[in-house]
Tab-separated table of C-alpha atoms and ligand atoms in Angstrom:
chain	number	residue	atom	x	y	z
A	921	UNK	CA	-1.693	50.769	129.524
A	922	UNK	CA	1.163	50.655	132.159
A	923	UNK	CA	2.695	46.821	132.242
A	924	UNK	CA	2.595	46.650	128.636
A	925	UNK	CA	4.367	45.747	125.926
A	926	UNK	CA	3.538	46.763	122.286
A	927	UNK	CA	4.123	45.676	119.351
A	928	UNK	CA	3.289	47.082	115.570
A	929	UNK	CA	4.096	44.448	112.576
A	930	UNK	CA	4.088	45.826	109.192
A	931	UNK	CA	4.922	44.966	105.623
A	932	UNK	CA	6.912	48.148	105.235
A	933	UNK	CA	7.437	51.234	106.852
A	934	UNK	CA	5.429	53.930	104.868
A	935	UNK	CA	1.827	52.887	104.128
A	936	UNK	CA	0.302	54.552	101.070
A	937	UNK	CA	-3.313	55.993	101.449
A	938	UNK	CA	-5.558	54.055	98.398
A	939	UNK	CA	-8.107	57.188	98.369
A	940	UNK	CA	-5.368	59.398	96.476
A	941	UNK	CA	-3.976	56.540	94.935
A	942	UNK	CA	-6.039	57.555	91.944
A	943	UNK	CA	-4.922	61.829	91.902
A	944	UNK	CA	-1.620	60.438	92.242
A	945	UNK	CA	-1.965	58.538	88.975
A	946	UNK	CA	-3.783	61.581	87.602
A	947	UNK	CA	-0.568	63.672	88.259
A	948	UNK	CA	-2.291	65.515	91.202
A	949	UNK	CA	-0.358	64.459	93.772
A	950	UNK	CA	3.241	63.223	94.642
A	951	UNK	CA	3.711	59.829	96.129
A	952	UNK	CA	4.694	61.684	99.342
A	953	UNK	CA	1.967	63.437	99.667
A	954	UNK	CA	-0.106	59.793	100.048
A	955	UNK	CA	2.658	58.114	101.878
A	956	UNK	CA	2.274	57.518	105.730
A	957	UNK	CA	5.518	57.057	108.142
A	958	UNK	CA	4.574	54.566	110.777
A	959	UNK	CA	8.103	54.949	112.614
A	960	UNK	CA	6.918	58.307	114.407
A	961	UNK	CA	3.306	56.843	114.839
A	962	UNK	CA	5.102	54.160	117.058
A	963	UNK	CA	6.994	55.905	118.898
A	964	UNK	CA	3.867	57.646	120.259
A	965	UNK	CA	2.009	54.578	120.742
A	966	UNK	CA	5.311	53.465	123.004
A	967	UNK	CA	5.285	50.366	119.668
A	968	UNK	CA	8.412	48.373	118.855
A	969	UNK	CA	7.772	48.928	114.929
A	970	UNK	CA	8.537	45.486	113.381
A	971	UNK	CA	8.635	45.294	109.451
A	972	UNK	CA	7.879	42.002	108.020
A	973	UNK	CA	5.550	40.193	106.889
A	974	UNK	CA	2.811	38.327	108.871
A	975	UNK	CA	3.415	34.747	107.483
A	976	UNK	CA	1.497	32.541	109.965
A	977	UNK	CA	-0.647	32.734	113.075
A	978	UNK	CA	-1.361	30.137	115.600
A	979	UNK	CA	-4.552	31.186	117.090
A	980	UNK	CA	-4.520	28.328	119.555
A	981	UNK	CA	-1.241	29.253	120.458
A	982	UNK	CA	-0.967	33.320	120.623
A	983	UNK	CA	1.776	33.178	118.346
A	984	UNK	CA	2.197	34.977	115.442
A	985	UNK	CA	5.296	33.869	112.438
A	986	UNK	CA	7.078	36.922	111.144
A	987	UNK	CA	8.870	36.930	107.171
A	988	UNK	CA	12.055	37.609	108.880
A	989	UNK	CA	12.024	34.215	110.517
A	990	UNK	CA	10.973	35.272	114.125
A	991	UNK	CA	7.690	34.215	115.902
A	992	UNK	CA	5.884	36.400	118.418
A	993	UNK	CA	4.201	35.715	121.147
A	994	UNK	CA	1.229	38.078	121.707
A	995	UNK	CA	-1.898	38.176	125.215
A	996	UNK	CA	-3.917	40.289	122.844
A	997	UNK	CA	-3.312	40.285	119.475
A	998	UNK	CA	-5.058	43.318	117.029
A	999	UNK	CA	-5.156	42.064	113.258
A	1000	UNK	CA	-5.652	44.652	110.505
A	1001	UNK	CA	-3.670	43.459	107.511
A	1002	UNK	CA	-6.179	44.362	104.397
A	1003	UNK	CA	-7.048	41.604	102.450
A	1004	UNK	CA	-4.915	40.565	99.001
A	1005	UNK	CA	-5.508	41.362	95.313
A	1006	UNK	CA	-7.377	38.842	93.617
A	1007	UNK	CA	-5.174	37.989	90.292
A	1008	UNK	CA	-5.397	34.565	89.781
A	1009	UNK	CA	-7.590	34.642	86.915
A	1010	UNK	CA	-4.969	36.957	85.376
A	1011	UNK	CA	-1.931	35.643	87.010
A	1012	UNK	CA	-1.159	34.427	82.569
A	1013	UNK	CA	-0.977	38.491	81.891
A	1014	UNK	CA	3.320	38.262	84.073
A	1015	UNK	CA	5.323	41.197	83.930
A	1016	UNK	CA	2.100	43.156	82.286
A	1017	UNK	CA	0.254	42.344	85.477
A	1018	UNK	CA	-0.049	45.107	87.761
A	1019	UNK	CA	-1.511	43.924	91.154
A	1020	UNK	CA	-3.082	47.217	93.160
A	1021	UNK	CA	-2.037	45.981	96.762
A	1022	UNK	CA	0.135	46.797	98.359
A	1023	UNK	CA	-0.412	50.037	96.704
A	1024	UNK	CA	3.442	51.401	97.843
A	1025	UNK	CA	4.503	48.511	95.038
A	1026	UNK	CA	2.269	49.506	92.423
A	1027	UNK	CA	3.320	52.820	92.508
A	1028	UNK	CA	6.848	51.599	92.205
A	1029	UNK	CA	5.624	48.852	89.291
A	1030	UNK	CA	3.413	51.745	87.440
A	1031	UNK	CA	5.871	54.602	87.673
A	1032	UNK	CA	8.680	51.567	85.875
A	1033	UNK	CA	5.990	50.704	83.608
A	1034	UNK	CA	6.145	54.289	82.175
A	1035	UNK	CA	9.832	54.957	82.251
A	1036	UNK	CA	10.314	51.595	80.117
A	1037	UNK	CA	7.621	52.439	77.859
A	1038	UNK	CA	8.759	56.525	77.779
A	1039	UNK	CA	9.840	55.891	73.781
A	1040	UNK	CA	6.355	54.055	72.528
A	1041	UNK	CA	3.971	55.946	70.865
A	1042	UNK	CA	1.168	53.687	71.245
A	1043	UNK	CA	0.348	52.070	74.262
A	1044	UNK	CA	-2.569	50.165	75.609
A	1045	UNK	CA	-4.149	49.746	78.968
A	1046	UNK	CA	-6.842	48.079	80.904
A	1047	UNK	CA	-8.281	48.244	84.131
A	1048	UNK	CA	-9.666	44.796	85.587
A	1049	UNK	CA	-12.650	45.307	88.033
A	1050	UNK	CA	-15.771	48.308	88.169
A	1051	UNK	CA	-15.343	48.683	92.062
A	1052	UNK	CA	-15.351	52.220	92.297
A	1053	UNK	CA	-11.225	51.320	92.982
A	1054	UNK	CA	-11.011	50.120	89.551
A	1055	UNK	CA	-13.065	53.222	87.763
A	1056	UNK	CA	-10.938	55.375	90.115
A	1057	UNK	CA	-8.467	53.769	88.275
A	1058	UNK	CA	-9.203	53.588	85.220
A	1059	UNK	CA	-9.925	56.827	84.969
A	1060	UNK	CA	-6.641	58.294	86.682
A	1061	UNK	CA	-4.550	56.378	83.891
A	1062	UNK	CA	-6.540	57.640	81.198
A	1063	UNK	CA	-4.968	61.521	82.287
A	1064	UNK	CA	-1.490	60.140	82.615
A	1065	UNK	CA	-1.913	58.163	79.401
A	1066	UNK	CA	-3.527	60.853	77.316
A	1067	UNK	CA	-1.014	62.836	78.433
A	1068	UNK	CA	2.239	61.031	78.131
A	1069	UNK	CA	1.444	58.651	74.524
A	1070	UNK	CA	0.288	60.417	71.136
A	1071	UNK	CA	-2.563	57.187	70.320
A	1072	UNK	CA	-3.757	56.015	73.735
A	1073	UNK	CA	-6.275	53.189	74.580
A	1074	UNK	CA	-7.743	52.379	78.158
A	1075	UNK	CA	-10.443	49.713	78.679
A	1076	UNK	CA	-11.828	48.843	81.712
A	1077	UNK	CA	-13.530	45.169	82.641
A	1078	UNK	CA	-15.753	43.756	84.417
A	1079	UNK	CA	-18.878	41.144	85.048
A	1080	UNK	CA	-21.765	43.940	84.902
A	1081	UNK	CA	-23.122	43.036	88.131
A	1082	UNK	CA	-19.649	43.853	89.560
A	1083	UNK	CA	-19.784	47.278	88.028
A	1084	UNK	CA	-19.701	49.210	91.065
A	1085	UNK	CA	-22.335	47.177	92.859
A	1086	UNK	CA	-23.292	48.514	96.616
A	1087	UNK	CA	-24.050	51.905	93.970
A	1088	UNK	CA	-26.750	53.731	93.437
A	1089	UNK	CA	-27.916	53.563	90.042
A	1090	UNK	CA	-27.293	57.305	89.645
A	1091	UNK	CA	-23.395	56.572	90.781
A	1092	UNK	CA	-23.618	54.037	87.778
A	1093	UNK	CA	-24.895	55.843	85.408
A	1094	UNK	CA	-22.400	58.813	86.065
A	1095	UNK	CA	-19.950	56.594	85.999
A	1096	UNK	CA	-20.819	55.545	82.408
A	1097	UNK	CA	-21.347	58.453	80.789
A	1098	UNK	CA	-18.011	59.969	82.454
A	1099	UNK	CA	-16.422	56.749	81.209
A	1100	UNK	CA	-17.778	57.239	77.413
A	1101	UNK	CA	-16.803	60.659	77.267
A	1102	UNK	CA	-13.263	60.283	78.060
A	1103	UNK	CA	-13.320	57.142	75.425
A	1104	UNK	CA	-12.466	54.430	78.260
A	1105	UNK	CA	-13.641	51.422	76.451
A	1106	UNK	CA	-16.026	49.236	79.306
A	1107	UNK	CA	-16.333	45.879	78.728
A	1108	UNK	CA	-18.733	44.301	80.170
A	1109	UNK	CA	-17.510	40.407	80.621
A	1110	UNK	CA	-14.937	38.375	82.731
A	1111	UNK	CA	-11.283	38.307	81.975
A	1112	UNK	CA	-8.774	36.005	81.669
A	1113	UNK	CA	-5.037	36.709	81.380
A	1114	UNK	CA	-3.385	35.362	78.698
A	1115	UNK	CA	0.269	36.442	76.651
A	1116	UNK	CA	-0.261	39.810	75.657
A	1117	UNK	CA	-3.799	40.126	77.116
A	1118	UNK	CA	-7.086	39.422	77.887
A	1119	UNK	CA	-8.930	36.778	76.986
A	1120	UNK	CA	-12.651	38.217	77.590
A	1121	UNK	CA	-16.241	35.953	78.605
A	1122	UNK	CA	-17.460	36.954	75.463
A	1123	UNK	CA	-15.213	35.917	73.371
A	1124	UNK	CA	-12.784	39.230	72.640
A	1125	UNK	CA	-9.691	39.254	72.683
A	1126	UNK	CA	-8.397	42.738	73.863
A	1127	UNK	CA	-4.392	43.038	73.256
A	1128	UNK	CA	-2.737	45.045	76.116
A	1129	UNK	CA	0.495	46.080	77.273
A	1130	UNK	CA	-0.165	46.417	81.260
A	1131	UNK	CA	-3.301	45.901	83.116
A	1132	UNK	CA	-4.297	47.621	86.511
A	1133	UNK	CA	-5.515	44.640	88.950
A	1134	UNK	CA	-8.322	45.986	91.195
A	1135	UNK	CA	-10.643	42.852	91.181
A	1136	UNK	CA	-11.767	42.970	94.623
A	1137	UNK	CA	-9.352	41.687	97.460
A	1138	UNK	CA	-9.318	38.073	98.947
A	1139	UNK	CA	-8.497	37.258	102.622
A	1140	UNK	CA	-4.681	36.526	102.969
A	1141	UNK	CA	-3.467	32.846	102.431
A	1142	UNK	CA	-1.867	32.889	106.131
A	1143	UNK	CA	-5.194	33.213	107.533
A	1144	UNK	CA	-6.022	29.359	106.034
A	1145	UNK	CA	-3.612	27.521	109.052
A	1146	UNK	CA	-4.776	30.124	111.839
A	1147	UNK	CA	-7.224	28.025	113.204
A	1148	UNK	CA	-9.498	31.174	113.690
A	1149	UNK	CA	-12.870	30.845	113.273
A	1150	UNK	CA	-13.913	32.429	109.527
A	1151	UNK	CA	-16.918	32.647	107.007
A	1152	UNK	CA	-16.944	30.958	103.653
A	1153	UNK	CA	-14.397	33.313	102.222
A	1154	UNK	CA	-12.018	32.842	104.601
A	1155	UNK	CA	-12.522	36.091	106.122
A	1156	UNK	CA	-11.994	36.630	110.617
A	1157	UNK	CA	-15.513	36.033	111.748
A	1158	UNK	CA	-16.575	38.803	114.237
A	1159	UNK	CA	-19.277	40.143	116.494
A	1160	UNK	CA	-20.314	43.963	116.461
A	1161	UNK	CA	-17.367	44.307	119.063
A	1162	UNK	CA	-14.376	43.057	116.423
A	1163	UNK	CA	-13.768	40.254	118.672
A	1164	UNK	CA	-13.059	36.918	116.917
A	1165	UNK	CA	-15.709	34.827	117.595
A	1166	UNK	CA	-13.316	31.898	118.401
A	1167	UNK	CA	-10.611	33.217	120.216
A	1168	UNK	CA	-11.328	36.073	122.782
A	1169	UNK	CA	-7.829	37.222	122.797
A	1170	UNK	CA	-7.443	38.097	119.093
A	1171	UNK	CA	-9.532	41.746	117.418
A	1172	UNK	CA	-9.310	42.714	113.579
A	1173	UNK	CA	-11.274	45.636	112.151
A	1174	UNK	CA	-10.866	47.064	107.719
A	1175	UNK	CA	-11.283	44.233	104.388
A	1176	UNK	CA	-10.372	41.394	107.000
A	1177	UNK	CA	-12.924	40.788	108.336
A	1178	UNK	CA	-16.764	39.893	108.158
A	1179	UNK	CA	-19.389	41.213	110.509
A	1180	UNK	CA	-21.571	38.156	112.057
A	1181	UNK	CA	-24.278	40.266	113.402
A	1182	UNK	CA	-24.238	42.334	109.867
A	1183	UNK	CA	-23.509	42.925	106.186
A	1184	UNK	CA	-20.880	45.642	106.062
A	1185	UNK	CA	-19.326	45.666	103.116
A	1186	UNK	CA	-15.542	46.362	102.813
A	1187	UNK	CA	-14.375	50.118	102.582
A	1188	UNK	CA	-11.717	52.314	104.094
A	1189	UNK	CA	-14.610	54.078	105.672
A	1190	UNK	CA	-15.667	51.516	107.527
A	1191	UNK	CA	-11.564	50.443	107.999
A	1192	UNK	CA	-11.102	54.343	109.322
A	1193	UNK	CA	-13.777	54.120	111.600
A	1194	UNK	CA	-14.368	50.909	113.387
A	1195	UNK	CA	-10.031	52.299	114.687
A	1196	UNK	CA	-11.206	53.647	117.738
A	1197	UNK	CA	-13.320	51.315	118.821
A	1198	UNK	CA	-11.097	48.311	118.311
A	1199	UNK	CA	-8.661	50.598	120.581
A	1200	UNK	CA	-10.977	51.110	123.280
A	1201	UNK	CA	-11.921	47.359	123.258
A	1202	UNK	CA	-8.049	46.156	123.537
A	1203	UNK	CA	-7.469	48.576	126.621
A	1204	UNK	CA	-10.855	47.200	127.421
A	1205	UNK	CA	-9.687	43.483	127.359
A	1206	UNK	CA	-7.495	44.236	129.471
A	1207	UNK	CA	-8.888	46.260	131.700
A	1208	UNK	CA	-12.040	43.996	132.051
A	1209	UNK	CA	-14.536	46.792	130.845
A	1210	UNK	CA	-17.103	46.776	128.543
A	1211	UNK	CA	-16.587	46.711	125.356
A	1212	UNK	CA	-17.714	49.121	122.334
A	1213	UNK	CA	-19.653	47.857	119.352
A	1214	UNK	CA	-18.638	49.865	115.996
A	1215	UNK	CA	-21.805	50.371	114.684
A	1216	UNK	CA	-21.528	52.456	110.800
A	1217	UNK	CA	-23.719	55.351	109.925
A	1218	UNK	CA	-26.988	54.057	107.990
A	1219	UNK	CA	-25.340	56.544	105.134
A	1220	UNK	CA	-21.984	56.818	103.713
A	1221	UNK	CA	-20.659	59.418	101.546
A	1222	UNK	CA	-18.860	58.600	98.720
A	1223	UNK	CA	-16.364	60.851	96.410
A	1224	UNK	CA	-15.297	59.353	93.618
A	1225	UNK	CA	-11.927	60.923	91.808
A	1226	UNK	CA	-12.961	60.677	87.826
A	1227	UNK	CA	-9.170	62.180	87.444
A	1228	UNK	CA	-9.772	65.324	85.694
A	1229	UNK	CA	-10.420	67.424	89.128
A	1230	UNK	CA	-13.927	66.941	88.947
A	1231	UNK	CA	-15.739	64.005	91.487
A	1232	UNK	CA	-19.256	62.611	91.682
A	1233	UNK	CA	-20.361	62.348	95.190
A	1234	UNK	CA	-22.920	59.817	96.771
A	1235	UNK	CA	-24.774	60.643	100.244
A	1236	UNK	CA	-28.172	58.499	99.868
A	1237	UNK	CA	-30.048	59.353	96.977
A	1238	UNK	CA	-27.530	62.251	96.549
A	1239	UNK	CA	-25.754	62.114	93.805
A	1240	UNK	CA	-23.685	64.597	91.665
A	1241	UNK	CA	-20.480	65.870	89.888
A	1242	UNK	CA	-18.587	68.583	89.327
A	1243	UNK	CA	-15.000	70.288	90.796
A	1244	UNK	CA	-15.599	71.125	93.795
A	1245	UNK	CA	-17.329	67.533	94.521
A	1246	UNK	CA	-13.256	67.403	94.091
A	1247	UNK	CA	-12.036	70.175	96.098
A	1248	UNK	CA	-14.000	68.563	99.178
A	1249	UNK	CA	-12.078	65.002	98.984
A	1250	UNK	CA	-9.361	66.415	97.918
A	1251	UNK	CA	-9.239	68.147	100.915
A	1252	UNK	CA	-11.044	65.342	103.505
A	1253	UNK	CA	-7.551	63.304	102.236
A	1254	UNK	CA	-5.080	65.814	102.745
A	1255	UNK	CA	-6.350	66.012	105.320
A	1256	UNK	CA	-6.756	62.940	106.973
A	1257	UNK	CA	-2.984	62.208	105.785
A	1258	UNK	CA	-1.835	65.878	107.265
A	1259	UNK	CA	-3.744	63.544	111.014
A	1260	UNK	CA	-0.660	61.158	110.537
A	1261	UNK	CA	2.097	62.856	108.901
A	1262	UNK	CA	2.089	66.378	110.870
A	1263	UNK	CA	2.524	65.892	114.279
A	1264	UNK	CA	0.750	69.318	115.120
A	1265	UNK	CA	-2.294	67.761	113.651
A	1266	UNK	CA	-1.969	64.423	116.595
A	1267	UNK	CA	-1.711	66.023	119.129
A	1268	UNK	CA	2.183	65.050	119.787
B	1539	FAD	C1	-7.477	52.555	94.121
B	1539	FAD	C2	-8.671	52.574	95.620
B	1539	FAD	C3	-8.939	53.814	96.438
B	1539	FAD	C4	-9.668	53.515	97.005
B	1539	FAD	N1	-10.369	53.920	97.723
B	1539	FAD	C5	-11.242	54.330	98.711
B	1539	FAD	C6	-12.177	55.367	99.004
B	1539	FAD	O1	-12.182	56.868	98.659
B	1539	FAD	N2	-12.709	55.093	99.965
B	1539	FAD	C7	-13.505	54.285	101.002
B	1539	FAD	O2	-13.630	53.983	101.533
B	1539	FAD	N3	-11.905	53.392	100.259
B	1539	FAD	C8	-11.127	53.119	99.482
B	1539	FAD	N4	-10.810	52.212	99.645
B	1539	FAD	C9	-10.830	51.129	99.917
B	1539	FAD	C10	-9.664	50.889	101.092
B	1539	FAD	O3	-8.709	51.156	100.497
B	1539	FAD	C11	-9.803	49.424	102.016
B	1539	FAD	O4	-11.521	49.099	102.138
B	1539	FAD	C12	-8.923	49.952	103.368
B	1539	FAD	O5	-7.741	50.567	102.961
B	1539	FAD	C13	-9.292	48.613	103.864
B	1539	FAD	O6	-8.616	49.443	104.966
B	1539	FAD	P1	-7.141	47.846	106.253
B	1539	FAD	O7	-6.902	48.932	107.473
B	1539	FAD	O8	-8.538	47.107	105.807
B	1539	FAD	O9	-5.688	47.361	105.013
B	1539	FAD	P2	-5.122	47.997	103.937
B	1539	FAD	O10	-5.488	49.650	104.036
B	1539	FAD	O11	-4.691	47.308	102.815
B	1539	FAD	O12	-3.885	48.029	104.981
B	1539	FAD	C14	-3.212	46.961	105.550
B	1539	FAD	C15	-2.073	47.426	106.408
B	1539	FAD	O13	-1.522	45.817	106.405
B	1539	FAD	C16	-0.582	46.088	105.863
B	1539	FAD	N5	-0.211	44.487	106.438
B	1539	FAD	C17	-0.777	43.900	105.126
B	1539	FAD	N6	-0.393	42.329	104.910
B	1539	FAD	C18	0.652	42.260	105.815
B	1539	FAD	C19	1.254	41.126	106.640
B	1539	FAD	N7	1.029	40.029	106.283
B	1539	FAD	N8	2.189	41.390	107.765
B	1539	FAD	C20	2.444	42.567	108.455
B	1539	FAD	N9	1.802	43.713	107.832
B	1539	FAD	C21	0.722	43.311	106.419
B	1539	FAD	C22	-0.336	46.750	104.597
B	1539	FAD	O14	1.305	46.886	104.606
B	1539	FAD	C23	-1.166	47.591	105.171
B	1539	FAD	O15	-0.144	48.750	105.776
B	1539	FAD	C24	-9.792	51.731	97.821
B	1539	FAD	C25	-9.361	51.358	97.241
B	1539	FAD	C26	-8.090	51.004	96.153
B	1539	FAD	C27	-7.099	50.358	96.169
């Protein structure tokens, strides 16, 4: 829009597409296949790219504080920084703990872990977290470590009510069958990090070389002092138009929000699909036009990668598993990334 200046503030210049992370772990993708360079995208949008962490927001003063020490004032803010992985109960694991977020840092630390243990013959890995990400990461890691180590043990630890909650019972059944078939031990328990392993709420102790934390996301800490209206969990409270209910100049989407008008699970599908609505409403806020609403479709297509080039597909009540489902997922994911990395596809 004429007469506007735009900034894109982001922790790193490259953003990794989480949907392809389990496939990368299993060795089906190179790191470059899932990385999106934000430089050309910012340039195309006429935005100045600022590579820094937001460490503070003052909603009333309309300023952002950055890790570089800079302060940026704004008339309009679009918040889409996602959440942080909640690792509070696992912190005692120290260097053996690999948090899945930020995804780029996780990829680096996993590669370092494998390099450090290249000469070991026995390895024991656990994934903490029973959401879709935890299940996919356990299945992807299983492929990787069985290829590299003679004796590989892998476990998935999650409270039973947190295992693929929100997914159809058939999806849970298929996922459990797949985990069992691949020799992945599933422990339905709460896990607490301890030196050398995980202490489970059923009293068991799992000796572990590395724990991948996919324990769900919590709101970033810097949000707490922002003055923005948040829900009990600390997520930004927005309406269907993705505008903060307390500060009209602030919009938000993705894992950082809580919708006041309906419940909406935190998933990449909603983060991505809300994008065009968010963009339209930022323009509407400047022009005074009517704002649009983000209304998700009643059914969402989910494709859970099983690490061995198959996937579990669910669409409403339809649930199936197969190589064909992986081929669909692979095509969708590669196409998604190429829209942001291939100038011919994003209309440059
Ligand atoms: C392994 C894994 C697999 C997944 N697979 C799927 C899937 O197949 N389908 C699906 O629907 N969902 C999936 N999800 C969930 C999905 O990744 C999230 O719901 C989605 O990424 C949320 O999008 P977002 O834009 O809110 O945040 P993010 O994707 O986390 O993006 C946040 C961006 O903001 C930047 N940022 C963060 N903090 C700051 C800060 N303080 N300052 C500046 N920049 C910051 C980050 O660098 C990042 O670029 C998966 C998640 C994981 C972990």
